[in-house]
PDB file of C-alpha atoms in Angstrom:
ATOM      1  CA  UNK T  25     335.061  82.227  95.259  1.00  0.00           C
ATOM      2  CA  UNK T  26     338.282  80.623  93.004  1.00  0.00           C
ATOM      3  CA  UNK T  27     336.991  79.780  89.376  1.00  0.00           C
ATOM      4  CA  UNK T  28     337.057  76.486  89.714  1.00  0.00           C
ATOM      5  CA  UNK T  29     334.137  76.301  92.200  1.00  0.00           C
ATOM      6  CA  UNK T  30     331.946  78.859  90.131  1.00  0.00           C
ATOM      7  CA  UNK T  31     329.094  76.937  87.989  1.00  0.00           C
ATOM      8  CA  UNK T  32     331.089  74.419  85.781  1.00  0.00           C
ATOM      9  CA  UNK T  33     330.158  75.980  83.097  1.00  0.00           C
ATOM     10  CA  UNK T  34     328.169  75.105  79.439  1.00  0.00           C
ATOM     11  CA  UNK T  35     329.663  71.793  78.675  1.00  0.00           C
ATOM     12  CA  UNK T  36     329.511  70.845  81.970  1.00  0.00           C
ATOM     13  CA  UNK T  37     325.691  71.897  82.815  1.00  0.00           C
ATOM     14  CA  UNK T  38     324.893  70.024  79.421  1.00  0.00           C
ATOM     15  CA  UNK T  39     326.651  66.937  80.597  1.00  0.00           C
ATOM     16  CA  UNK T  40     325.006  67.529  84.039  1.00  0.00           C
ATOM     17  CA  UNK T  41     321.665  68.185  82.069  1.00  0.00           C
ATOM     18  CA  UNK T  42     322.583  65.120  79.862  1.00  0.00           C
ATOM     19  CA  UNK T  43     322.590  62.318  82.852  1.00  0.00           C
ATOM     20  CA  UNK T  44     319.736  63.725  83.964  1.00  0.00           C
ATOM     21  CA  UNK T  45     317.491  61.322  82.092  1.00  0.00           C
ATOM     22  CA  UNK T  46     317.833  57.429  83.423  1.00  0.00           C
ATOM     23  CA  UNK T  47     318.173  56.493  80.273  1.00  0.00           C
ATOM     24  CA  UNK T  48     320.865  58.146  78.740  1.00  0.00           C
ATOM     25  CA  UNK T  49     322.731  57.482  83.042  1.00  0.00           C
ATOM     26  CA  UNK T  50     322.138  53.953  81.561  1.00  0.00           C
ATOM     27  CA  UNK T  51     323.750  54.157  78.157  1.00  0.00           C
ATOM     28  CA  UNK T  52     326.419  55.728  79.931  1.00  0.00           C
ATOM     29  CA  UNK T  53     327.050  52.755  82.160  1.00  0.00           C
ATOM     30  CA  UNK T  54     326.377  49.849  78.885  1.00  0.00           C
ATOM     31  CA  UNK T  55     329.386  52.897  77.237  1.00  0.00           C
ATOM     32  CA  UNK T  56     331.489  51.829  79.934  1.00  0.00           C
ATOM     33  CA  UNK T  57     331.867  48.236  78.959  1.00  0.00           C
ATOM     34  CA  UNK T  58     332.567  49.372  75.686  1.00  0.00           C
ATOM     35  CA  UNK T  59     331.775  50.264  72.397  1.00  0.00           C
ATOM     36  CA  UNK T  60     328.170  49.424  71.137  1.00  0.00           C
ATOM     37  CA  UNK T  61     325.944  50.325  68.430  1.00  0.00           C
ATOM     38  CA  UNK T  62     322.227  51.897  68.683  1.00  0.00           C
ATOM     39  CA  UNK T  63     321.010  48.635  68.326  1.00  0.00           C
ATOM     40  CA  UNK T  64     322.317  47.323  70.886  1.00  0.00           C
ATOM     41  CA  UNK T  65     322.182  49.699  73.063  1.00  0.00           C
ATOM     42  CA  UNK T  66     318.424  49.518  72.251  1.00  0.00           C
ATOM     43  CA  UNK T  67     318.067  46.099  73.429  1.00  0.00           C
ATOM     44  CA  UNK T  68     317.591  45.802  77.368  1.00  0.00           C
ATOM     45  CA  UNK T  69     314.910  48.997  76.708  1.00  0.00           C
ATOM     46  CA  UNK T  70     311.448  48.645  75.483  1.00  0.00           C
ATOM     47  CA  UNK T  71     312.561  52.499  73.666  1.00  0.00           C
ATOM     48  CA  UNK T  72     312.786  51.725  69.535  1.00  0.00           C
ATOM     49  CA  UNK T  73     316.456  52.109  67.910  1.00  0.00           C
ATOM     50  CA  UNK T  74     315.011  55.686  67.124  1.00  0.00           C
ATOM     51  CA  UNK T  75     314.529  56.788  70.712  1.00  0.00           C
ATOM     52  CA  UNK T  76     317.674  55.641  71.850  1.00  0.00           C
ATOM     53  CA  UNK T  77     319.020  57.404  68.856  1.00  0.00           C
ATOM     54  CA  UNK T  78     317.887  60.326  70.266  1.00  0.00           C
ATOM     55  CA  UNK T  79     319.029  59.886  73.464  1.00  0.00           C
ATOM     56  CA  UNK T  80     322.817  59.052  71.722  1.00  0.00           C
ATOM     57  CA  UNK T  81     322.772  62.588  70.232  1.00  0.00           C
ATOM     58  CA  UNK T  82     322.093  63.794  73.199  1.00  0.00           C
ATOM     59  CA  UNK T  83     324.659  62.113  74.809  1.00  0.00           C
ATOM     60  CA  UNK T  84     327.086  63.002  71.949  1.00  0.00           C
ATOM     61  CA  UNK T  85     326.257  66.625  71.643  1.00  0.00           C
ATOM     62  CA  UNK T  86     327.259  67.249  75.115  1.00  0.00           C
ATOM     63  CA  UNK T  87     330.664  65.345  74.159  1.00  0.00           C
ATOM     64  CA  UNK T  88     330.723  62.142  76.698  1.00  0.00           C
ATOM     65  CA  UNK T  89     329.233  60.089  73.337  1.00  0.00           C
ATOM     66  CA  UNK T  90     331.104  59.904  70.008  1.00  0.00           C
ATOM     67  CA  UNK T  91     330.078  57.924  67.073  1.00  0.00           C
ATOM     68  CA  UNK T  92     332.375  56.478  64.196  1.00  0.00           C
ATOM     69  CA  UNK T  93     331.913  54.928  60.950  1.00  0.00           C
ATOM     70  CA  UNK T  94     332.999  51.206  60.403  1.00  0.00           C
ATOM     71  CA  UNK T  95     331.768  50.349  57.037  1.00  0.00           C
ATOM     72  CA  UNK T  96     328.025  50.419  57.240  1.00  0.00           C
ATOM     73  CA  UNK T  97     328.151  50.450  61.698  1.00  0.00           C
ATOM     74  CA  UNK T  98     328.457  53.634  63.415  1.00  0.00           C
ATOM     75  CA  UNK T  99     329.863  52.248  67.151  1.00  0.00           C
ATOM     76  CA  UNK T 100     329.076  54.633  70.188  1.00  0.00           C
ATOM     77  CA  UNK T 101     332.362  55.169  72.624  1.00  0.00           C
ATOM     78  CA  UNK T 102     331.884  56.803  75.830  1.00  0.00           C
ATOM     79  CA  UNK T 103     334.292  59.694  76.440  1.00  0.00           C
ATOM     80  CA  UNK T 104     336.403  59.155  78.771  1.00  0.00           C
ATOM     81  CA  UNK T 105     338.072  62.753  78.851  1.00  0.00           C
ATOM     82  CA  UNK T 106     334.857  64.082  79.477  1.00  0.00           C
ATOM     83  CA  UNK T 107     333.476  62.257  82.267  1.00  0.00           C
ATOM     84  CA  UNK T 108     336.791  63.365  83.975  1.00  0.00           C
ATOM     85  CA  UNK T 109     335.633  66.988  83.529  1.00  0.00           C
ATOM     86  CA  UNK T 110     332.579  65.777  85.379  1.00  0.00           C
ATOM     87  CA  UNK T 111     334.296  63.859  87.931  1.00  0.00           C
ATOM     88  CA  UNK T 112     336.886  66.256  88.621  1.00  0.00           C
ATOM     89  CA  UNK T 113     334.369  68.983  89.542  1.00  0.00           C
ATOM     90  CA  UNK T 114     332.516  67.206  92.088  1.00  0.00           C
ATOM     91  CA  UNK T 115     335.603  66.174  93.544  1.00  0.00           C
ATOM     92  CA  UNK T 116     336.128  70.013  94.004  1.00  0.00           C
ATOM     93  CA  UNK T 117     332.816  70.463  95.559  1.00  0.00           C
ATOM     94  CA  UNK T 118     333.008  67.454  98.160  1.00  0.00           C
ATOM     95  CA  UNK T 119     336.564  68.968  98.759  1.00  0.00           C
ATOM     96  CA  UNK T 120     334.693  72.370  99.333  1.00  0.00           C
ATOM     97  CA  UNK T 121     332.066  70.750 101.524  1.00  0.00           C
ATOM     98  CA  UNK T 122     334.643  68.928 103.742  1.00  0.00           C
ATOM     99  CA  UNK T 123     336.716  71.867 104.641  1.00  0.00           C
ATOM    100  CA  UNK T 124     333.381  73.799 105.460  1.00  0.00           C
ATOM    101  CA  UNK T 125     331.943  71.273 107.813  1.00  0.00           C
ATOM    102  CA  UNK T 126     335.818  70.805 109.083  1.00  0.00           C
ATOM    103  CA  UNK T 127     335.485  74.622 109.832  1.00  0.00           C
ATOM    104  CA  UNK T 128     331.964  73.660 111.417  1.00  0.00           C
ATOM    105  CA  UNK T 129     333.348  71.415 113.838  1.00  0.00           C
ATOM    106  CA  UNK T 130     336.039  72.573 115.038  1.00  0.00           C
ATOM    107  CA  UNK T 131     333.920  76.269 115.629  1.00  0.00           C
ATOM    108  CA  UNK T 132     331.388  74.215 118.060  1.00  0.00           C
ATOM    109  CA  UNK T 133     334.172  72.493 119.293  1.00  0.00           C
ATOM    110  CA  UNK T 134     336.011  75.701 120.342  1.00  0.00           C
ATOM    111  CA  UNK T 135     333.070  77.085 121.047  1.00  0.00           C
ATOM    112  CA  UNK T 136     331.745  74.837 123.859  1.00  0.00           C
ATOM    113  CA  UNK T 137     335.174  74.449 125.026  1.00  0.00           C
ATOM    114  CA  UNK T 138     334.867  78.000 125.910  1.00  0.00           C
ATOM    115  CA  UNK T 139     331.242  78.010 127.591  1.00  0.00           C
TER     116      UNK T 139
END
């Protein structure tokens, strides 16, 4: 089996685990629109800024989000390069399954023609 089709590895495992939480997926969706502080990220949620900060920390540790200092603010930024890694892995899986399903369809067509 090609290495690219094997388990995604610790970095991708952590990213997929982080994205398993709906709040973190919502934060990624929001950050896709542009940088935001933890306070700005907390606004649409019924969560404290501390809770949002925890979720941002999870996303930061798996490499999906980075924070920088801007005076007294610490805006969060989505790391699109890390999302691209996830996307590539998913695309590889989709291609592998498409190939398998095409082969199955061909087998069933060939088998039906010989009966």
